[in-house]
CSV table of C-alpha atoms in Angstrom, one decimal:
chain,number,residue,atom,x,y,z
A,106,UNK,CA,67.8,153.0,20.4
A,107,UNK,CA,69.2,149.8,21.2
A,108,UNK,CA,72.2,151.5,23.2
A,109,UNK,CA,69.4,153.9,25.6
A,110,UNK,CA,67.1,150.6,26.3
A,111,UNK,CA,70.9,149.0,27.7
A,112,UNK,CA,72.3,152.0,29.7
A,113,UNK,CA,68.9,152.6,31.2
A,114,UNK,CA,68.5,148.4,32.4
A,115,UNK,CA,72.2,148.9,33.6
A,116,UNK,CA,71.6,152.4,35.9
A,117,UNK,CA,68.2,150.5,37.2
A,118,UNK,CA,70.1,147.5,38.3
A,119,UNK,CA,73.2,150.0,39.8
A,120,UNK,CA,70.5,151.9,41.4
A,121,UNK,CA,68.7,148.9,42.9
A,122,UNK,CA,72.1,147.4,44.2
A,123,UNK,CA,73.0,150.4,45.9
A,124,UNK,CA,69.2,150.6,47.7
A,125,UNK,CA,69.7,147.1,48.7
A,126,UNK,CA,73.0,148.1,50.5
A,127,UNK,CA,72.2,150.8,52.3
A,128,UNK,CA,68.8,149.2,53.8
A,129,UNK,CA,71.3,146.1,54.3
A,130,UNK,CA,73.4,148.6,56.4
A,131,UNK,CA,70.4,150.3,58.2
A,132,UNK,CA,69.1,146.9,58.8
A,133,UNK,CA,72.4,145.7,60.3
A,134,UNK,CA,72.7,149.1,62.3
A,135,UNK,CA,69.2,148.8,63.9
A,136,UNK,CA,69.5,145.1,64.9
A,137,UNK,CA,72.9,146.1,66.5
A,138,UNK,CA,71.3,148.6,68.4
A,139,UNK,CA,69.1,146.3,70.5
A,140,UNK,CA,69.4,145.1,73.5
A,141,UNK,CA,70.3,141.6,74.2
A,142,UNK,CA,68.3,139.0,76.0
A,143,UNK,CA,70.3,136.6,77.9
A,144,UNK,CA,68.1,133.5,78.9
A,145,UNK,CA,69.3,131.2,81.6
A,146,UNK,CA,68.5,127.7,82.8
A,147,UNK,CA,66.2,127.3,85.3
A,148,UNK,CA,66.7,125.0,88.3
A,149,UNK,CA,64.9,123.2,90.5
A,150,UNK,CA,66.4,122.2,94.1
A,151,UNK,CA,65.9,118.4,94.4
A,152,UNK,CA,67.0,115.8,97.4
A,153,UNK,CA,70.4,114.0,96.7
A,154,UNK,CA,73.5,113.3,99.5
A,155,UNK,CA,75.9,115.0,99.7
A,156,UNK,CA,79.9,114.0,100.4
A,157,UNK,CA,83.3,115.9,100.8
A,158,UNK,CA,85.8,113.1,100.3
A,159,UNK,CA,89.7,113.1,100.1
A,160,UNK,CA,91.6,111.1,97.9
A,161,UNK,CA,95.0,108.7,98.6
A,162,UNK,CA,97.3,107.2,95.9
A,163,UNK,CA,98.5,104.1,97.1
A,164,UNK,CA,98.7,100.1,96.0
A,165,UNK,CA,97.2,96.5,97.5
A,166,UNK,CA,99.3,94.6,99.0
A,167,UNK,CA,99.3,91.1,101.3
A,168,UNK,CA,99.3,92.0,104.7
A,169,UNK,CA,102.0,89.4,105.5
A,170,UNK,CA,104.3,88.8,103.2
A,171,UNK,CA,106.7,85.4,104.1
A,172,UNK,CA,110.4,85.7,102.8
A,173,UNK,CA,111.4,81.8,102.8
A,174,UNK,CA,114.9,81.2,103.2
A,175,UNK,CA,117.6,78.1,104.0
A,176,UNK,CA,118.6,77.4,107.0
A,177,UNK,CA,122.0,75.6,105.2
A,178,UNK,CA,124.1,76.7,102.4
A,179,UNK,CA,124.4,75.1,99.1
A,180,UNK,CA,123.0,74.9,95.8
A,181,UNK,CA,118.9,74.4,94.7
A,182,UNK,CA,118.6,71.0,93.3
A,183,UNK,CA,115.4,71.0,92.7
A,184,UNK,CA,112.3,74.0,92.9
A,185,UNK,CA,108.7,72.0,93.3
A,186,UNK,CA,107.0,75.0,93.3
A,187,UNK,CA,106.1,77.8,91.2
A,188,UNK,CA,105.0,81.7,91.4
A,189,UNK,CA,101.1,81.3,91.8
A,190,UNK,CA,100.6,78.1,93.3
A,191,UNK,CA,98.7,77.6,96.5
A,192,UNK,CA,101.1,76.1,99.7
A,193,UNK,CA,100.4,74.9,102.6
A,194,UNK,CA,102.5,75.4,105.8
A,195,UNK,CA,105.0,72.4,106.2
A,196,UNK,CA,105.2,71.8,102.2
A,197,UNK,CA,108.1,71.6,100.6
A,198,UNK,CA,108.8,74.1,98.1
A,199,UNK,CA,112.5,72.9,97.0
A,200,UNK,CA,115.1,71.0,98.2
A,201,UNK,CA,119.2,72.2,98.6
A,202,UNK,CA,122.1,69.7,97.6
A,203,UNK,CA,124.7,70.4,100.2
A,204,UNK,CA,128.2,71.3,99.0
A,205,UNK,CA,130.3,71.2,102.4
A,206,UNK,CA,133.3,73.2,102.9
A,207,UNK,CA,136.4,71.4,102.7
A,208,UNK,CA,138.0,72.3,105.9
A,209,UNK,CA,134.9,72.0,108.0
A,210,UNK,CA,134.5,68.4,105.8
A,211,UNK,CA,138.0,67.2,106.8
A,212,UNK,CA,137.7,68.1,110.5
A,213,UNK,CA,134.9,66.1,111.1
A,214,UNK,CA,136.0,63.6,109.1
A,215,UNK,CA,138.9,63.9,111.5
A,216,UNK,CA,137.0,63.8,114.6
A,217,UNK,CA,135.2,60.4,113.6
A,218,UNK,CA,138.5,58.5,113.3
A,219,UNK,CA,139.9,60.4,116.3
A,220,UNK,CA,136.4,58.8,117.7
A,221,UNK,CA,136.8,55.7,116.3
A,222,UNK,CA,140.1,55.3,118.1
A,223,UNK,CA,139.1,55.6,121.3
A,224,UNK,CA,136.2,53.8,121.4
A,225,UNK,CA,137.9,50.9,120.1
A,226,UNK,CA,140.5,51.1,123.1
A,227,UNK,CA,138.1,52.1,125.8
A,228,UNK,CA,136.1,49.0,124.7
A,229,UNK,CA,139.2,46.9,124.5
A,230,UNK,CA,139.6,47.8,128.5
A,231,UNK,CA,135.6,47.3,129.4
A,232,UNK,CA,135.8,44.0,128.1
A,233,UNK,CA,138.7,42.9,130.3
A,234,UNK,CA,137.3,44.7,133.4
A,235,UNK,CA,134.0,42.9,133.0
A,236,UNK,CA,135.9,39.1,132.9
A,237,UNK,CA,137.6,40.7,135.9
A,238,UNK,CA,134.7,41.5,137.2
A,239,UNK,CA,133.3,38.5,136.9
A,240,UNK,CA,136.0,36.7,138.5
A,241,UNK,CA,135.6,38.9,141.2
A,242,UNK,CA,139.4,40.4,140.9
A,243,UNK,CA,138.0,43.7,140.7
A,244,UNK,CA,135.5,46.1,142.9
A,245,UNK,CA,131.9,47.1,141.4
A,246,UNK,CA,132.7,50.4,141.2
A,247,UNK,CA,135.9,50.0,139.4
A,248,UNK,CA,133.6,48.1,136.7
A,249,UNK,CA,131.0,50.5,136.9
A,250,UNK,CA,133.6,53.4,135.6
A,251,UNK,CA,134.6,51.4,133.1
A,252,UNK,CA,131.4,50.8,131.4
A,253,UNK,CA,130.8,54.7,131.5
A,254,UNK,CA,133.8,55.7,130.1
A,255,UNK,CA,133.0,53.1,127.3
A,256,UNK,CA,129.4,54.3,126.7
A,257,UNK,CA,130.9,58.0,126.8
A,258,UNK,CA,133.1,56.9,124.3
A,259,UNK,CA,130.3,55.6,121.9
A,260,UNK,CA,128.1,58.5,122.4
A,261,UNK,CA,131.5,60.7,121.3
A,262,UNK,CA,131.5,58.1,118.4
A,263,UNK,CA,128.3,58.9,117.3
A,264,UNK,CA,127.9,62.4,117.7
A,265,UNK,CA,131.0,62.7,116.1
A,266,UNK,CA,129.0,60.6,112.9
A,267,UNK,CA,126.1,62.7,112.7
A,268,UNK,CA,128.4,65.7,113.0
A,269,UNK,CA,129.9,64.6,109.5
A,270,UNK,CA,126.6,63.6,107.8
A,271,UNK,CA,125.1,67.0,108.8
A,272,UNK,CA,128.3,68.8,107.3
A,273,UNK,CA,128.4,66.5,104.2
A,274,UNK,CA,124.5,65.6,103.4
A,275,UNK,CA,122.7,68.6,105.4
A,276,UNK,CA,121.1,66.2,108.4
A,277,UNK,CA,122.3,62.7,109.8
A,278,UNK,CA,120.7,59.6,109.6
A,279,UNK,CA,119.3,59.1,112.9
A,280,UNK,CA,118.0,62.8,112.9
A,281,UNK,CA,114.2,63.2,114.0
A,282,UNK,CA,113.7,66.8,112.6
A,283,UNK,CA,112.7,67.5,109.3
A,284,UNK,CA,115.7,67.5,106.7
A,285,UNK,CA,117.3,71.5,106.2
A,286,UNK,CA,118.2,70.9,103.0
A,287,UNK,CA,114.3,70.9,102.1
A,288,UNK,CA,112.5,74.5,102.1
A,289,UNK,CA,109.4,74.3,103.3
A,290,UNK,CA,106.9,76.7,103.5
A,291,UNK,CA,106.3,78.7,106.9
A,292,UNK,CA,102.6,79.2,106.4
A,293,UNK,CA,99.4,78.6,103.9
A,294,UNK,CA,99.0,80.8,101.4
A,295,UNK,CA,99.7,81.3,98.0
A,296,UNK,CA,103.6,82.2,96.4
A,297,UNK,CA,104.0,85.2,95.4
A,298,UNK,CA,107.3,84.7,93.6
A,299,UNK,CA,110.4,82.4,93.7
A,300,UNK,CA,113.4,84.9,92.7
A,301,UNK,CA,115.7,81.6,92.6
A,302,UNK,CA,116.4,78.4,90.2
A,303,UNK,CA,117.9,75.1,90.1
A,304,UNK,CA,121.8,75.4,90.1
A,305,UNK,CA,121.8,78.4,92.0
A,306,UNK,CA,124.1,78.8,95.3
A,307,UNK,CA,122.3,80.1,98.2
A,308,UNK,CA,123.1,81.2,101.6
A,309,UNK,CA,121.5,80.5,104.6
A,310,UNK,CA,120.0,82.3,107.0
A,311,UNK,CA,122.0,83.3,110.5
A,312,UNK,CA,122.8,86.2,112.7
A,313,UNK,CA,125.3,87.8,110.1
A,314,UNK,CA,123.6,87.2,107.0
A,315,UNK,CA,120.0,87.6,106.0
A,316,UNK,CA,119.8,84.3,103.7
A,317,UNK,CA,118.9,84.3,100.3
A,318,UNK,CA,115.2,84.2,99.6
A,319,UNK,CA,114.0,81.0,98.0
A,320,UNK,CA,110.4,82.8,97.5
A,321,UNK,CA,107.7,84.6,99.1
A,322,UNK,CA,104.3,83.5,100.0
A,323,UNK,CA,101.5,85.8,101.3
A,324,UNK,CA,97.7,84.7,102.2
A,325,UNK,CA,95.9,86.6,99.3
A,326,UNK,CA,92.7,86.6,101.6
A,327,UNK,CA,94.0,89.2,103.9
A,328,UNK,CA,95.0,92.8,101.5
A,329,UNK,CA,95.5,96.0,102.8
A,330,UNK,CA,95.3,99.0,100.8
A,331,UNK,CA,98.4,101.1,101.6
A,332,UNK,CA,99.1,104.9,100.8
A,333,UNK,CA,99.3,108.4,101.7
A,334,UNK,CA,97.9,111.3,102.4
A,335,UNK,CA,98.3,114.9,102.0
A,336,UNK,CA,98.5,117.2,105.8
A,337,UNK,CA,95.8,119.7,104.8
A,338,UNK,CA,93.6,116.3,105.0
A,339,UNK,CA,95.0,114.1,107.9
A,340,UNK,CA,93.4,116.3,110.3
A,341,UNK,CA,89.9,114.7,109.1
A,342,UNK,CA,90.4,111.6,108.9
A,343,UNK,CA,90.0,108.6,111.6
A,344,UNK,CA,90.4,104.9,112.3
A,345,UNK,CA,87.1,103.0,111.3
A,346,UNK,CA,86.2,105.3,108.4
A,347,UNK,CA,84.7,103.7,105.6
A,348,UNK,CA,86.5,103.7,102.1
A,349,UNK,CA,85.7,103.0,98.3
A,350,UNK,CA,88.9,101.2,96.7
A,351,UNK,CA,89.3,101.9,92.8
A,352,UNK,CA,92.0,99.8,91.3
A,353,UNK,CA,93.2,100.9,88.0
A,354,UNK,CA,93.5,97.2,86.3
A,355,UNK,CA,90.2,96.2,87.5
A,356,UNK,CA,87.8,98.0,85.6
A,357,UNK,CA,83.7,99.5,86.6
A,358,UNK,CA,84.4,97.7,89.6
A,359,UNK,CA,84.8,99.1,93.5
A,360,UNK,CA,85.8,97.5,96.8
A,361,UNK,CA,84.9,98.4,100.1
A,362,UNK,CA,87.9,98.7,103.1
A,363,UNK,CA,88.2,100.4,106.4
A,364,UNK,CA,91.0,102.4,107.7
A,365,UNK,CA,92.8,101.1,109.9
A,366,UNK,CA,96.0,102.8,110.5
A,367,UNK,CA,97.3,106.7,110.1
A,368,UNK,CA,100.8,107.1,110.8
A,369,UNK,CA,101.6,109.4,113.4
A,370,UNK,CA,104.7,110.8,111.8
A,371,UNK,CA,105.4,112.4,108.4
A,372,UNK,CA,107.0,112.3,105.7
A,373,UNK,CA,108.1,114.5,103.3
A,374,UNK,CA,107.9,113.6,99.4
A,375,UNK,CA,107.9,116.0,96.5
A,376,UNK,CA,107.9,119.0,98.7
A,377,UNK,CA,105.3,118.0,100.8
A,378,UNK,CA,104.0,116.3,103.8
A,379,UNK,CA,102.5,112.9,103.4
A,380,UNK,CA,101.0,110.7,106.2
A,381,UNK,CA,101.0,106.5,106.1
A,382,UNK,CA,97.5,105.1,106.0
A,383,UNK,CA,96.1,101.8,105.5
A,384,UNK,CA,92.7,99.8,105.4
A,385,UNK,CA,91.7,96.1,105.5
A,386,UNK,CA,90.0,95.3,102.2
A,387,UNK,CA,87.0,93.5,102.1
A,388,UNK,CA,87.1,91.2,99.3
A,389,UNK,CA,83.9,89.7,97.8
A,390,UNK,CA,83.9,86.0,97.4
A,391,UNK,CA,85.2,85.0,94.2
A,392,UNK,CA,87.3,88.0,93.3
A,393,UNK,CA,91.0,87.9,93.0
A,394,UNK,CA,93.2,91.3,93.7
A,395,UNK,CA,96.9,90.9,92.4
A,396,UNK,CA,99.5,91.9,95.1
A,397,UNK,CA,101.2,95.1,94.0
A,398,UNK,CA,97.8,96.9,92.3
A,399,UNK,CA,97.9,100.5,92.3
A,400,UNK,CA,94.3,101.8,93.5
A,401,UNK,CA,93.0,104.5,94.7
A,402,UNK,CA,91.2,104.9,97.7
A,403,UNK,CA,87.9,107.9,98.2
A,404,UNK,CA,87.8,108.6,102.2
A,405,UNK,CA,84.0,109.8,103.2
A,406,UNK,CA,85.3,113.9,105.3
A,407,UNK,CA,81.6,114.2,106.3
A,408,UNK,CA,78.3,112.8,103.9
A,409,UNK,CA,74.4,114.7,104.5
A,410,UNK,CA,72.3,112.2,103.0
A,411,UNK,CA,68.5,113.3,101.9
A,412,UNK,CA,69.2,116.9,101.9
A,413,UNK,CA,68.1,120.0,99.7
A,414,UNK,CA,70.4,120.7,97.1
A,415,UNK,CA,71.4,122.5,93.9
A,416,UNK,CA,74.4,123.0,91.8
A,417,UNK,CA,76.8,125.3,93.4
A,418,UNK,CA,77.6,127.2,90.6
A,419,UNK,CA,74.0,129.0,91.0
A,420,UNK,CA,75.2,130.4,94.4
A,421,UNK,CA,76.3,133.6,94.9
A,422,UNK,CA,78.6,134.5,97.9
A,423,UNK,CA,79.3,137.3,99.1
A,424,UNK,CA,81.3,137.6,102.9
A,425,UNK,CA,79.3,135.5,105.0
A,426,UNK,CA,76.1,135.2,103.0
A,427,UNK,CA,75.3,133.1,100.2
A,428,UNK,CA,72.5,134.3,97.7
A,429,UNK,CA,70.5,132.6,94.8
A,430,UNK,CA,68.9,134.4,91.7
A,431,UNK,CA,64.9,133.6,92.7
A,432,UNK,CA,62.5,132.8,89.8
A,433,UNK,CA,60.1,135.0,90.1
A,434,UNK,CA,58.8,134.3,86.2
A,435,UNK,CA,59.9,132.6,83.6
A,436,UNK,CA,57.9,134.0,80.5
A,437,UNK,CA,57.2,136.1,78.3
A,438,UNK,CA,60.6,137.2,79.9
A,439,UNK,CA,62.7,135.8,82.7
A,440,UNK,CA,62.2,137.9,85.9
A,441,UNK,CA,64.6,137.2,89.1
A,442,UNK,CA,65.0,138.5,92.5
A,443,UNK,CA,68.4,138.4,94.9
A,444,UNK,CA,67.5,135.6,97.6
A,445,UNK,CA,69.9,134.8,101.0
A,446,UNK,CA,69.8,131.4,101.3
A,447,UNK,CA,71.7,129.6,104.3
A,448,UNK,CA,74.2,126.3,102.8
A,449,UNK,CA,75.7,124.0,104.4
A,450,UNK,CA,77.9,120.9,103.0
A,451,UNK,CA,79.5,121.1,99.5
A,452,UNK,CA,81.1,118.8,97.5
A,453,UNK,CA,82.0,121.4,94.8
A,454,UNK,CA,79.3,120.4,92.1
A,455,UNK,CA,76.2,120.5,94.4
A,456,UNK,CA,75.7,122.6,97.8
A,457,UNK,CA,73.6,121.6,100.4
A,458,UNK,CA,70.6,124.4,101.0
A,459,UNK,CA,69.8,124.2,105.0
A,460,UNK,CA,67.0,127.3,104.8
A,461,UNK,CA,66.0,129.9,102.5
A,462,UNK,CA,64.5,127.2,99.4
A,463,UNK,CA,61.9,124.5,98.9
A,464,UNK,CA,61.5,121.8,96.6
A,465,UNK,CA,59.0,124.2,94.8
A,466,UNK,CA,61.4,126.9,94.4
A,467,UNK,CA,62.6,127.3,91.2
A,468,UNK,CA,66.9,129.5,90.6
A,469,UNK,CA,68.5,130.6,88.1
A,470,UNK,CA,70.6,128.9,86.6
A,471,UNK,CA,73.7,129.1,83.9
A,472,UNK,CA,73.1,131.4,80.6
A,473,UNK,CA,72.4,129.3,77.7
A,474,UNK,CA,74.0,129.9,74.1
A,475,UNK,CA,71.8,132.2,72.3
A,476,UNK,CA,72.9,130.2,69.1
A,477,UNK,CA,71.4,126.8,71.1
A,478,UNK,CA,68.3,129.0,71.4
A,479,UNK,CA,68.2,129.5,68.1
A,480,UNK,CA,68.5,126.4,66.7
A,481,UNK,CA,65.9,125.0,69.3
């Protein structure tokens, strides 16, 4: 008896599984069967501006940069200034021990005793023809040709001393110019770097060598933005045209500039044609830009400011004619109707809407995640 009660509870429970299956499956069948509903987002046009822009990779830079070199050979004794520090024009950055060649050295050397000579016989002969003179044995004139030849001959002397000081200490003694074995600096502004140090040989500056550079000093007030741009844009842009400066190492922070320059020549890099431009950057009061930053630099193509917009990704084109899905209601169901709408500027997120909408319009929108509905 036990056994019948068993089989009987186990063919119910069988029984009821295999109900609960097959309205499981009609169940599943039935909500397969009907039709989705795809709900979008509605949006509203709203007034915003609107701007196409073109980028330009570039760096900021000094717009003068100052290579400092000698203007005599020989080796850096001593560097009094450093990368960084401020200079004015006419300070001395470092001073040059001269090291004279030895030829040069032994023909000047040569000429002063060669000088030295003379003038003692020429002066041996003035002082006889003035006594002569004096006694009246010879003519003025003879006297008078006597005392040149001596003072030429003292002149000779001395150029002949300065000649040697210059070759073996860099300037003579009686010199009024400025020393050449001490660099100054050109102009005010701050050093940008000193590439030399004390003990090295340098080489001065002439019409067959450049010099060595003893440093470089740039006024950090005046920075240009410099960098290029792509052909498809050039076309569009101008001299005077405002620009928003983004440098990489200064961080939630923008400067303004204005273009000032675009090459007129090309140039071709990575298989394509880039143009030259560069802007004046303003720099705020208290700010400090590093020369060599690399930035980049938004140009303004055109800009509609207080204008009727929404996103472009709720316009339809099609040809020559732009359409929006029109909210015509919103519930129990969404109902829309095709609208032509005219646009005009786009910056590729939002378009501008010349005629067809009014702030009291309402589109359609993207089509939200049923699963997002859900959970709402």
């Amino acid at each position: 008896m036990k056994k019948g009660i068993f089989r009987k509870i186990v063919r119910i429970a069988l029984l009821s599984l295999v109900g609960v299956i097959v309205l499981g499956t009609f169940y599943f069948l039935w909500k397969k069967a009907q039709p989705v509903v795809t709900v979008y987002e509605i949006v509203a046009p709203k007034r915003d501006t609107v701007e196409t822009k073109t980028v330009a990779t570039g760096n900021v830079e000094p717009r003068y940069e100052v290579l400092i070199k000698p203007q005599i050979s020989g080796i850096i004794s001593k560097l009094l200034k450093e990368a960084g520090q401020m200079v004015q024009s006419g300070e001395i950055i470092a001073q040059i021990k001269v090291i004279p060649e030895m030829v040069q050295l032994n023909n000047a050397e040569s000429r002063v005793n060669v000088a030295d000579i003379s003038l003692r016989q020429i002066e041996e002969v003035f002082r006889r023809d003035e006594q002569l003179f004096e006694q009246k044995v010879i003519s003025r004139e003879e006297y008078e040709s006597s005392r040149a030849n001596y003072d030429k001959a003292k002149e000779e002397k001395a150029n002949a001393q300065s000649a040697l000081e210059i070759i073996r200490d860099g300037i003579a003694k009686d010199s009024k110019v400025s020393s050449t074995t001490q660099i100054r600096s050109t102009i005010t502004g701050m050093i940008l770097d000193v590439p030399v140090k004390e003990g090295n040989s340098v080489i001065q500056s002439n019409n067959f060598n450049d010099g060595t550079t003893i440093a470089s000093v740039a006024n950090m007030n005046d920075m240009i933005f410099r960098g290029n741009v792509d052909e498809t844009e050039i076309g569009r842009i101008r001299e005077g045209m405002p620009i928003k400066l983004t440098i990489g190492a200064i961080e939630d922070k923008s400067f303004e500039a204005t273009l000032e320059y675009v090459s007129p020549k090309g140039v071709e890099k990575n298989g394509a044609i880039q143009f030259e431009i560069k802007a004046a950057v303003h720099i705020p009061e208290g700010d400090f830009i590093r020369a060599g930053y690399s930035a980049n630099a938004e140009i303004v193509l055109k800009r509609a400011d207080n204008v009727l917009t929404i996103p472009e990704s709720t316009v339809e084109f099609r040809g020559d004619s732009a359409f929006v899905q029109l909210v015509k209601q919103e519930t129990p169901t969404q109902v829309f109707e095709r609208h032509e709408v005219k646009t005009g500027l786009s910056d590729g997120i939002k378009i501008e809407i010349t005629s067809g909408l009014t702030e009291n319009d309402k589109v359609r929108g993207a089509a939200i995640d049923p699963k997002k509905v859900k959970t709402e």
